mmCIF file of C-alpha atoms and ligand atoms in Angstrom:
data_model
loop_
_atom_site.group_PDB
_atom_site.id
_atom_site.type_symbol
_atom_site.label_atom_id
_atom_site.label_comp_id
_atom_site.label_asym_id
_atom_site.label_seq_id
_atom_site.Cartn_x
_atom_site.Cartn_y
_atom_site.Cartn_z
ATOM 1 C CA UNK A 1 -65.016 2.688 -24.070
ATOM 2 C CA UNK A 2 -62.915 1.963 -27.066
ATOM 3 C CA UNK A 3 -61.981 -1.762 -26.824
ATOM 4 C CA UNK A 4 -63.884 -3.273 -23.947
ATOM 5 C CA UNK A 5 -68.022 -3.738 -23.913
ATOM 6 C CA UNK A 6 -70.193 -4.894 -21.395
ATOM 7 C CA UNK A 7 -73.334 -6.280 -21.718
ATOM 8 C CA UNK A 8 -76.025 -7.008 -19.188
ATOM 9 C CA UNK A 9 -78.570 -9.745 -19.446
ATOM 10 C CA UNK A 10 -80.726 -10.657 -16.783
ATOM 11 C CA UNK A 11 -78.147 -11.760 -14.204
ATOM 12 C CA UNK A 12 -75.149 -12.525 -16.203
ATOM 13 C CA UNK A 13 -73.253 -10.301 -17.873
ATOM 14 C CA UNK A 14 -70.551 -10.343 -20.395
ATOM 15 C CA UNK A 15 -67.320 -8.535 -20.603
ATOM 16 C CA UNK A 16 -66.119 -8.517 -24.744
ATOM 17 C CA UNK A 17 -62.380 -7.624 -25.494
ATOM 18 C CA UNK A 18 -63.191 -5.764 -28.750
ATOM 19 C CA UNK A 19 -60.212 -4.508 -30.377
ATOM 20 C CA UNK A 20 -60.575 -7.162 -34.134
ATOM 21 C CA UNK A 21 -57.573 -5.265 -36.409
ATOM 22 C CA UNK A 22 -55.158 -6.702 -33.935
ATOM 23 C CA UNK A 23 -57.251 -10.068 -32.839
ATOM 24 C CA UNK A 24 -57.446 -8.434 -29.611
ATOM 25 C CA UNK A 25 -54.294 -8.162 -28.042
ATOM 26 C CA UNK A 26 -54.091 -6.399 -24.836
ATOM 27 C CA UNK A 27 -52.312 -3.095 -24.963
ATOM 28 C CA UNK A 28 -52.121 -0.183 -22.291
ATOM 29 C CA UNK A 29 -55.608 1.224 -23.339
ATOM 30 C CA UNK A 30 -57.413 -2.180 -23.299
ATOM 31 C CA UNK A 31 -56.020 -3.257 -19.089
ATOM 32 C CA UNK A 32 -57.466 -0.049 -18.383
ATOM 33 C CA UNK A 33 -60.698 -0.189 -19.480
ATOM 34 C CA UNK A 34 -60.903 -3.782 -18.369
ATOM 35 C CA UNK A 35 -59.983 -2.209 -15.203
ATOM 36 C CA UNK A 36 -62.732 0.028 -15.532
ATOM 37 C CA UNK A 37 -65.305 -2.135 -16.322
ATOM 38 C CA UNK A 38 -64.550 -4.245 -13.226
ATOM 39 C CA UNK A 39 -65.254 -1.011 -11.096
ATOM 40 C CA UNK A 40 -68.553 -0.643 -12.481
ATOM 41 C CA UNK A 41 -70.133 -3.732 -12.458
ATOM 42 C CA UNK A 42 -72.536 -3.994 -9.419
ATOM 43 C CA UNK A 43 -71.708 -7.363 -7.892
ATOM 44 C CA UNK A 44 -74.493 -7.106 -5.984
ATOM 45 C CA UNK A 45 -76.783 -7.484 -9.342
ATOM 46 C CA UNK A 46 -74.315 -9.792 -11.223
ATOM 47 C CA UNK A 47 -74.845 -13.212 -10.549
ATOM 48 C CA UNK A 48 -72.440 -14.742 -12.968
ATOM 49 C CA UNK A 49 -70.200 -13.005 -15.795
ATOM 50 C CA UNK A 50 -68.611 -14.631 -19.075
ATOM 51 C CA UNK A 51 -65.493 -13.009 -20.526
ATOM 52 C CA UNK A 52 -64.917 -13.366 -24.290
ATOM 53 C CA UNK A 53 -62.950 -11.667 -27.233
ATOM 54 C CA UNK A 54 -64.933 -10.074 -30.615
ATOM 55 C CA UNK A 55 -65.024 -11.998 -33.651
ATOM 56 C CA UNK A 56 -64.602 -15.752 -34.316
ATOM 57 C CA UNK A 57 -60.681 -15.737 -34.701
ATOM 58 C CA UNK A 58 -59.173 -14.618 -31.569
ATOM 59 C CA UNK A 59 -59.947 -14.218 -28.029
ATOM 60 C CA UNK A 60 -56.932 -12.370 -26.971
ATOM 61 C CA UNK A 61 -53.704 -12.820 -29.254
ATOM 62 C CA UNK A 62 -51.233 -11.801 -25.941
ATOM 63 C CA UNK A 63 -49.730 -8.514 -24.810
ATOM 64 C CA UNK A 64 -49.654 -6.134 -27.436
ATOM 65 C CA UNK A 65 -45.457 -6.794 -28.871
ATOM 66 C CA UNK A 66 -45.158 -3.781 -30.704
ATOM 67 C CA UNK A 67 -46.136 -1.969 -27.532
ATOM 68 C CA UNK A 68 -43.836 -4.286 -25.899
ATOM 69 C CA UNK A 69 -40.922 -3.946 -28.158
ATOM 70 C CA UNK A 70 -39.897 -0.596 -26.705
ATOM 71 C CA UNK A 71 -40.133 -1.531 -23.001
ATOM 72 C CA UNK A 72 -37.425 -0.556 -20.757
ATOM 73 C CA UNK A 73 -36.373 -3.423 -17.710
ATOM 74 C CA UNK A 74 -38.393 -0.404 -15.743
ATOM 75 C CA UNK A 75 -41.698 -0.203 -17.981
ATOM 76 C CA UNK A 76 -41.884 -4.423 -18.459
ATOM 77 C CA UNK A 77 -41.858 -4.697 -14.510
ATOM 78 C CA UNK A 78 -44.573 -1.933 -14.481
ATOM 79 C CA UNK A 79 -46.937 -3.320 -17.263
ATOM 80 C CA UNK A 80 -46.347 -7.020 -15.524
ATOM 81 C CA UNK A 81 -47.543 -5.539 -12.566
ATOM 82 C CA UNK A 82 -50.274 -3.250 -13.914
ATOM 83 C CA UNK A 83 -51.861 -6.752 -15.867
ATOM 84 C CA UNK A 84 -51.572 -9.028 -12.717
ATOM 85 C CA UNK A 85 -53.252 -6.381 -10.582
ATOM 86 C CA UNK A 86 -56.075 -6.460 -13.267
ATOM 87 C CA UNK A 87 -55.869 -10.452 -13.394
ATOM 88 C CA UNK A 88 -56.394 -10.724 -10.381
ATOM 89 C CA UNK A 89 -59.209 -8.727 -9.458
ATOM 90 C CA UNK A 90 -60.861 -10.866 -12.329
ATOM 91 C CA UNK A 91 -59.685 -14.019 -10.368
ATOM 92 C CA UNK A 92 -61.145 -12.490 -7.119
ATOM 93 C CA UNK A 93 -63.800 -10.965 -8.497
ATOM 94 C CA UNK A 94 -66.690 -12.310 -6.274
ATOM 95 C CA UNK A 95 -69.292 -13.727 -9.261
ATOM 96 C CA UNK A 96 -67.977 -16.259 -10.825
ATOM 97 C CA UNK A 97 -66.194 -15.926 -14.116
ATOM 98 C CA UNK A 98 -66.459 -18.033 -17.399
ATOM 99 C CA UNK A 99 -64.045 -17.560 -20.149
ATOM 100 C CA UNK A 100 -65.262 -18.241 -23.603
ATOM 101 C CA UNK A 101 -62.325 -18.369 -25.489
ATOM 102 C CA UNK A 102 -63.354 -18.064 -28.972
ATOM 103 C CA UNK A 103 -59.953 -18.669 -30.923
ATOM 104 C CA UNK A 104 -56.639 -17.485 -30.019
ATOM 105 C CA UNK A 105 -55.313 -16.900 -26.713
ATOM 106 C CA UNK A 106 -51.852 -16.731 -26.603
ATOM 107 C CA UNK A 107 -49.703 -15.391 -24.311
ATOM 108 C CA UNK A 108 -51.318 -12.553 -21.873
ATOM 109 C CA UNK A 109 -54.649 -13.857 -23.962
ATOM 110 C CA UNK A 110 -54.215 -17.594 -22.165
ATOM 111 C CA UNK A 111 -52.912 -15.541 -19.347
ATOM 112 C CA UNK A 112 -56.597 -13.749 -19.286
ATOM 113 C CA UNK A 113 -58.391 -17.092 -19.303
ATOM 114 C CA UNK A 114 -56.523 -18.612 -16.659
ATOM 115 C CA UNK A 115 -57.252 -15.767 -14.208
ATOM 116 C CA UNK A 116 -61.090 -16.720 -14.732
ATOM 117 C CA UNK A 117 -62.794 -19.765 -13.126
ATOM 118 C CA UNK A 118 -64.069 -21.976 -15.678
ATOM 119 C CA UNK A 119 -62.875 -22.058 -19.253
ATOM 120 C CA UNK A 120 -64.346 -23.395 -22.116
ATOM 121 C CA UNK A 121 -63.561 -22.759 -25.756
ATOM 122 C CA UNK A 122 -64.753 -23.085 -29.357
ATOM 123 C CA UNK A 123 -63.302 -25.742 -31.932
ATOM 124 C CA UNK A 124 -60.706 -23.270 -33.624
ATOM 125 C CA UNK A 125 -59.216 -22.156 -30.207
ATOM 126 C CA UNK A 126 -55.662 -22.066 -29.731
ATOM 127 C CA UNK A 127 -53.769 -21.762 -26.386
ATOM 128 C CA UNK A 128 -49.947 -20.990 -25.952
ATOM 129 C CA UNK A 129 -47.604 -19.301 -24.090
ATOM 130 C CA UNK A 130 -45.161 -17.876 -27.051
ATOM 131 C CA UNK A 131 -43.186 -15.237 -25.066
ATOM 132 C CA UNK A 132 -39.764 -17.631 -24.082
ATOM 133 C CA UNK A 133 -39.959 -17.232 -28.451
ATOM 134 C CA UNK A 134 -40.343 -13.781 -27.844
ATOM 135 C CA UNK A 135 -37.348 -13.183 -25.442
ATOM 136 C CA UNK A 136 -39.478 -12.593 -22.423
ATOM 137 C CA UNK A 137 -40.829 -15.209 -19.438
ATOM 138 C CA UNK A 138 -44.784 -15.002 -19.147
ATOM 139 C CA UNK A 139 -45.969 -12.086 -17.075
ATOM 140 C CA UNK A 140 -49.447 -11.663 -16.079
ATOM 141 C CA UNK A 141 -49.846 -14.746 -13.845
ATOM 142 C CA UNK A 142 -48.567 -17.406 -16.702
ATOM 143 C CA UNK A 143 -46.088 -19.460 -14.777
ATOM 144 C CA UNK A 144 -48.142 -19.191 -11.379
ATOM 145 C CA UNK A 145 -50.971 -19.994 -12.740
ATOM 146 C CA UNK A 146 -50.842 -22.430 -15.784
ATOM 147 C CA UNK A 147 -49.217 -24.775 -13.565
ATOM 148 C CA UNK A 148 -51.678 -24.694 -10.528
ATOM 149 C CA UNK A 149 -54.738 -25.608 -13.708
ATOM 150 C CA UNK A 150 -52.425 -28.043 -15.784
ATOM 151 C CA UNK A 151 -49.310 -29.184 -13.294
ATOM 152 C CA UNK A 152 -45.885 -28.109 -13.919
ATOM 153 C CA UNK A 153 -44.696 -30.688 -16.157
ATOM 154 C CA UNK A 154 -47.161 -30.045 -18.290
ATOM 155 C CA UNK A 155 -47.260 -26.048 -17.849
ATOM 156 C CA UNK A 156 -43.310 -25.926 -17.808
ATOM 157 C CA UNK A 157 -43.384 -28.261 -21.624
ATOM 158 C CA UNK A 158 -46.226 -25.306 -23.334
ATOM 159 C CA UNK A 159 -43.811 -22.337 -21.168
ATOM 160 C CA UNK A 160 -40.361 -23.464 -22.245
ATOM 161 C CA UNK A 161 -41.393 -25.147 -25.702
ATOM 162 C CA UNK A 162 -43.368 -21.877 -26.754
ATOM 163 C CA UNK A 163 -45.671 -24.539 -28.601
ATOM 164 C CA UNK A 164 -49.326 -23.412 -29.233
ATOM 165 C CA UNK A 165 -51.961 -26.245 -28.526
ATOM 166 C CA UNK A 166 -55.061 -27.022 -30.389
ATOM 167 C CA UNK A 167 -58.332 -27.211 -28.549
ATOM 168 C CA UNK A 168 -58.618 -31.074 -28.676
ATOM 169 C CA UNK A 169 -55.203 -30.946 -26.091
ATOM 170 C CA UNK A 170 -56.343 -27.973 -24.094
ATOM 171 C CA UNK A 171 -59.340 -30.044 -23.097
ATOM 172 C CA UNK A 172 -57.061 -33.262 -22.835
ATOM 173 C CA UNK A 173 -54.818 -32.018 -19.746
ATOM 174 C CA UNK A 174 -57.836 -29.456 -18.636
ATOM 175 C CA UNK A 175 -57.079 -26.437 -19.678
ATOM 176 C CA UNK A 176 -60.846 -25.922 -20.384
ATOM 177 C CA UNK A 177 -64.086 -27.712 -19.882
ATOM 178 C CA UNK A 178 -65.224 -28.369 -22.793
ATOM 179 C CA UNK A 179 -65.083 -27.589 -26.521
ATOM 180 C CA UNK A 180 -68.023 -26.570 -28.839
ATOM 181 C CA UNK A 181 -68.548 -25.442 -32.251
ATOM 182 C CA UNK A 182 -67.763 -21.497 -32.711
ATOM 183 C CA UNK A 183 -71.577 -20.731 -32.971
ATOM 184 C CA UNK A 184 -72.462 -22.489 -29.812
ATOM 185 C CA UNK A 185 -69.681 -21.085 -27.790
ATOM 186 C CA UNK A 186 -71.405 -18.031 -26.202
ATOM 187 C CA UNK A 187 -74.982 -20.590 -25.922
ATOM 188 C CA UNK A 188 -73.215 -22.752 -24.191
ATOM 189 C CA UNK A 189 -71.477 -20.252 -21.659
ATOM 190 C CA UNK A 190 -74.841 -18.811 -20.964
ATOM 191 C CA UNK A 191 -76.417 -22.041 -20.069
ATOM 192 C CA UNK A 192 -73.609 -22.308 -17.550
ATOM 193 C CA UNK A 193 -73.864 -18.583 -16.276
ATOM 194 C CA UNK A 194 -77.123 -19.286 -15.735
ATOM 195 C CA UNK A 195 -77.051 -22.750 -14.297
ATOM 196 C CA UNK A 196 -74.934 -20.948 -11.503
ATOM 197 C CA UNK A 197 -76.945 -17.950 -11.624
ATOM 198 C CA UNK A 198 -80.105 -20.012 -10.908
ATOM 199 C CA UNK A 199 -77.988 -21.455 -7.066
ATOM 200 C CA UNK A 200 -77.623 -19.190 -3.873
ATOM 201 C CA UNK A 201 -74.770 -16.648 -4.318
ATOM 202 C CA UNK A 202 -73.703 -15.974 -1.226
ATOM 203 C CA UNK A 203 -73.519 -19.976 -0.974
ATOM 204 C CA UNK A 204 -71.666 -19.757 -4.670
ATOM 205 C CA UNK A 205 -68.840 -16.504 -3.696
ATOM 206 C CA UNK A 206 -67.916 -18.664 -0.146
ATOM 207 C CA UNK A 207 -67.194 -21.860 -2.386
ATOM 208 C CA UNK A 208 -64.973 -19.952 -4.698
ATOM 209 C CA UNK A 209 -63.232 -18.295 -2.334
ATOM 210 C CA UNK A 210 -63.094 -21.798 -0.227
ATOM 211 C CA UNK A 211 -61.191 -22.976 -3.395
ATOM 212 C CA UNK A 212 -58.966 -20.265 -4.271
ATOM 213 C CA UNK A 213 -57.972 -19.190 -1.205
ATOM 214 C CA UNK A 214 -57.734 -22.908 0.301
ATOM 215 C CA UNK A 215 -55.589 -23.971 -2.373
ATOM 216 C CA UNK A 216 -53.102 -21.032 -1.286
ATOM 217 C CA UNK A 217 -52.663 -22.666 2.279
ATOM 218 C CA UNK A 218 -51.996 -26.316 3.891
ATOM 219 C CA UNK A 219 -55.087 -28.540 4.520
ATOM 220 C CA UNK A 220 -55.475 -27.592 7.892
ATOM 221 C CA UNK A 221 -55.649 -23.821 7.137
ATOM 222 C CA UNK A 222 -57.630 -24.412 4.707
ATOM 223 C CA UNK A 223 -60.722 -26.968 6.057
ATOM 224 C CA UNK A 224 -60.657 -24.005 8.333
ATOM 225 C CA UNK A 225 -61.283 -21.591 6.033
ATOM 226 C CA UNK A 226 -64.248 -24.078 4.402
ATOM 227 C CA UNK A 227 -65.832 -24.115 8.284
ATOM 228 C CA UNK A 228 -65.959 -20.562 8.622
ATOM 229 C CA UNK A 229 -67.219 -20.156 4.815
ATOM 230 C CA UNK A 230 -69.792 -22.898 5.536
ATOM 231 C CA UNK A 231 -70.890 -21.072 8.561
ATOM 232 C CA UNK A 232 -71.359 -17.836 7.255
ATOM 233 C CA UNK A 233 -73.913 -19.120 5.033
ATOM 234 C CA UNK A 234 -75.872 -20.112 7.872
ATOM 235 C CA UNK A 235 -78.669 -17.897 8.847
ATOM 236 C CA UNK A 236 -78.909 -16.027 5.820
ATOM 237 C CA UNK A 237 -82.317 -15.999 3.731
ATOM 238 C CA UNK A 238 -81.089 -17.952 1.147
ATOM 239 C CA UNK A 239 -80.126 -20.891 3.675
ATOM 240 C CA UNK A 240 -83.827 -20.675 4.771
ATOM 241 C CA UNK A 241 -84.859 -20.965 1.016
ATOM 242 C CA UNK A 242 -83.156 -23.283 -0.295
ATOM 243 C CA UNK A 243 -83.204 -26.001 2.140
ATOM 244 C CA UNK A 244 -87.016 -24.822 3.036
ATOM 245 C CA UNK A 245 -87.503 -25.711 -1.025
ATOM 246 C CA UNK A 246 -86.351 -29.382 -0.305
ATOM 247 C CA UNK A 247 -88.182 -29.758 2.599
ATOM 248 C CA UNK A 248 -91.141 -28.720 0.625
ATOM 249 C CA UNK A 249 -89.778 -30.332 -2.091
ATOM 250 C CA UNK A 250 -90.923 -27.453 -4.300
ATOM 251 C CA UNK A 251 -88.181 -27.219 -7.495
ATOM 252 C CA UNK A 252 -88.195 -23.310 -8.196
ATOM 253 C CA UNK A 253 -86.503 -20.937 -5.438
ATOM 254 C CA UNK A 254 -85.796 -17.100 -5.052
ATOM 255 C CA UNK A 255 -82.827 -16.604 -4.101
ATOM 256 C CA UNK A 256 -82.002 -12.611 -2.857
ATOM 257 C CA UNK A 257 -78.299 -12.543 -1.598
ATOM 258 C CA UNK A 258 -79.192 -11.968 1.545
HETATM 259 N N1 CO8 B 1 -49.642 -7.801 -30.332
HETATM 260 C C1 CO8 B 1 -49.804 -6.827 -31.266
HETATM 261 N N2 CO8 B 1 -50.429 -7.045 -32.456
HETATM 262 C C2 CO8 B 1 -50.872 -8.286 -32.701
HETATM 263 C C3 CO8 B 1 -50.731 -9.334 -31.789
HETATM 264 C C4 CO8 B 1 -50.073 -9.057 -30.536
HETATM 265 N N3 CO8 B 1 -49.919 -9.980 -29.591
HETATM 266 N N4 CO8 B 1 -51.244 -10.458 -32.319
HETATM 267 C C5 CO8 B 1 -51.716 -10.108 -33.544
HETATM 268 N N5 CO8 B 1 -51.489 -8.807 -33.781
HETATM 269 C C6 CO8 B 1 -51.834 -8.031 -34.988
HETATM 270 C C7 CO8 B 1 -50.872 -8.323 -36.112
HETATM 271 O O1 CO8 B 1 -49.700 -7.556 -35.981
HETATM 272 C C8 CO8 B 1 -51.715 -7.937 -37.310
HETATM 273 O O2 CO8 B 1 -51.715 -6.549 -37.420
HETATM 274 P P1 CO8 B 1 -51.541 -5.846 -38.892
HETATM 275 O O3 CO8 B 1 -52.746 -6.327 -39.666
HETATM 276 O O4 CO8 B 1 -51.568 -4.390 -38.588
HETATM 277 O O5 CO8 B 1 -50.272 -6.368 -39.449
HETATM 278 C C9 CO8 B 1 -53.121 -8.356 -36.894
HETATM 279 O O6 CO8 B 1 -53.090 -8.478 -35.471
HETATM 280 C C10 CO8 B 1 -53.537 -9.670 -37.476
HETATM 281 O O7 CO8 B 1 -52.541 -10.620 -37.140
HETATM 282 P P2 CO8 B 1 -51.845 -11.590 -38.205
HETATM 283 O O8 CO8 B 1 -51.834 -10.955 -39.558
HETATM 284 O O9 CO8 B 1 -50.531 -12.033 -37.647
HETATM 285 O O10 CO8 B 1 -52.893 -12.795 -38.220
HETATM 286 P P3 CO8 B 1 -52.588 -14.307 -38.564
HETATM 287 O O11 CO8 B 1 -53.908 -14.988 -38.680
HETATM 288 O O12 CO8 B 1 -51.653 -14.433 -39.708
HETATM 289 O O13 CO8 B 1 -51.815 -14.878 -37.260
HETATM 290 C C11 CO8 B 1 -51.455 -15.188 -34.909
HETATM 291 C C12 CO8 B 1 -52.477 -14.956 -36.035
HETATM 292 C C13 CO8 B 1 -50.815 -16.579 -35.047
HETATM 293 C C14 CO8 B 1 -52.196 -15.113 -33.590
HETATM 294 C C15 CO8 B 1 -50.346 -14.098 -34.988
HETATM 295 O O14 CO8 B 1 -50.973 -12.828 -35.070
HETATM 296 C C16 CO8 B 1 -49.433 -14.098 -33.818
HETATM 297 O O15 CO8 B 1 -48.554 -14.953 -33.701
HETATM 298 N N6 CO8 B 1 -49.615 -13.121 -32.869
HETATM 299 C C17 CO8 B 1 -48.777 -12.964 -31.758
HETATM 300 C C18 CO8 B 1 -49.074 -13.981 -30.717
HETATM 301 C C19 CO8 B 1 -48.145 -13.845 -29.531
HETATM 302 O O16 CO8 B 1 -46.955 -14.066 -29.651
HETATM 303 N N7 CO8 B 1 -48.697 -13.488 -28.354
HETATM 304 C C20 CO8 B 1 -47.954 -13.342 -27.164
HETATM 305 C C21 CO8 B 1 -47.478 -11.960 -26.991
HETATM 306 S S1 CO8 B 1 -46.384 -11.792 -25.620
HETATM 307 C C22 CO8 B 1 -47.417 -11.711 -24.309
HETATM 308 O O17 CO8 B 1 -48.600 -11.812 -24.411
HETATM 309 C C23 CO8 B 1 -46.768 -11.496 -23.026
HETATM 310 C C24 CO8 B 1 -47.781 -11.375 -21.891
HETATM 311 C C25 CO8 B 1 -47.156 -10.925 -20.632
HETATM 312 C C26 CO8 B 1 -46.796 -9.472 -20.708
HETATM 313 C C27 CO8 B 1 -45.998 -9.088 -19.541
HETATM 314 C C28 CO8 B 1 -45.456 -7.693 -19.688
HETATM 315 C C29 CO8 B 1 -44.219 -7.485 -18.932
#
């Protein structure tokens, strides 16, 4: 692939937007390889995966706008709904997903990092939603989702004032985690890949899908949903292990997904 690698190490993997000359914005080519790589990961052998962009300037600088520019009413509805198809198999993608956001995201760039579970960024990072500047609303999962992370006050001031934010704020109303010097970014998302890597996974996909999915539906729906999720992980071997480990109060476990 051109402008997409993927990198395996152990039982996290990483997923690295690489297209530097134009700080990695996201044109036609670049959704489908992402697409592409997300069809050939085995989640069975993937325990946790961090997303990031090449360099130490950008993660993903939006939608590509000269690709854009063009765009009949026709061909913006099409690309909108060619990135949120993509965005959201990241954001149901059943290992969990860390974005490293490594400089700017703007646009379908913050778009990209709000479609993955966890976000944390380096110092330089910058986070905005320009396109009401550029004529257009957000449209891979921007207004949906940036106010579900931040609240819609908040979400509705960066959407409607087009104002980039520095990674001090992000962090401030959590739009990320946590903030780290540029050479400790991708450390420090590995030490959390693998601090989730290291629990049960069949125990780790039921609680994300317990909160994604239960956010989507009243309480009642959704304690439901956490009581069959709970369940399931009942009787598998991990179960066994893990609480066996307490009992035996022995620290290191093997967990198989099964
Ligand atoms: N698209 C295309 N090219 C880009 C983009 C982009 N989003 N961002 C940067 N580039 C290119 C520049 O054109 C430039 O190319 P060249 O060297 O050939 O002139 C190269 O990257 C380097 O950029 P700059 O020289 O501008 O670098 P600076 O350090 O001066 O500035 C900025 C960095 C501030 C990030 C600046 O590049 C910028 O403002 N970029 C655009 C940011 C933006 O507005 N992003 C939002 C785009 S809209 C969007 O994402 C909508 C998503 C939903 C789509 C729904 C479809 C229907």
């Amino acid at each position: 692939m051109e402008f997409v690698t993927y990198e395996a190490e152990g039982l996290i993997s990483i997923i690295t937007i690489n297209r530097p000359n134009a700080l990695n914005a996201l044109n036609s080519q670049v959704l489908e390889e992402l697409d592409q790589i997300l069809d050939q990961i085995d989640t069975a052998s993937v325990r946790a995966l961090i997303l990031t962009g090449a360099g130490n300037k950008s993660f993903v600088a939006g939608a590509d706008i000269a690709e854009m520019s063009t765009f009949t009413k026709k061909e913006g509805e099409a690309f909108g709904k060619r990135g949120n198809h993509i965005f959201r198999r990241l954001e149901t993608f059943p290992p969990p997903v860390i974005a490293a956001v490594n400089g700017f995201a703007l646009g379908g760039g913050c778009e990209l990092c709000l479609s993955c579970d966890i976000r944390i960024c380096s110092e330089n990072a910058v986070f905005g939603q320009p396109e009401a500047g550029l004529g257009i609303t957000p449209g891979f999962g921007g207004t949906q989702r940036l106010a579900r992370i931040i609240g819609p006050g908040m979400a509705k001031q960066m959407i409607f004032t087009a104002r980039n934010i520095k990674a001090e704020e992000a962090y401030r109303i959590g739009l990320v985690n946590g903030v780290y010097p540029q050479k400790e970014l991708l450390l420090e998302a590995k030490k959390m890949a693998k601090g989730i890597a290291d629990n049960a996974p069949i125990a780790v996909r039921n609680c994300k899908k317990a909160i994604n999915e239960g956010l989507q539906v009243d309480m009642d729906q959704a304690v439901a949903m956490e009581e069959r999720l709970f369940g399931d992980c009942f009787e598998t071997l991990d179960q066994k292990e893990g609480m066996k480990a307490f009992l035996e109060k022995r620290k290191e476990k093997t967990f198989l997904m099964k």
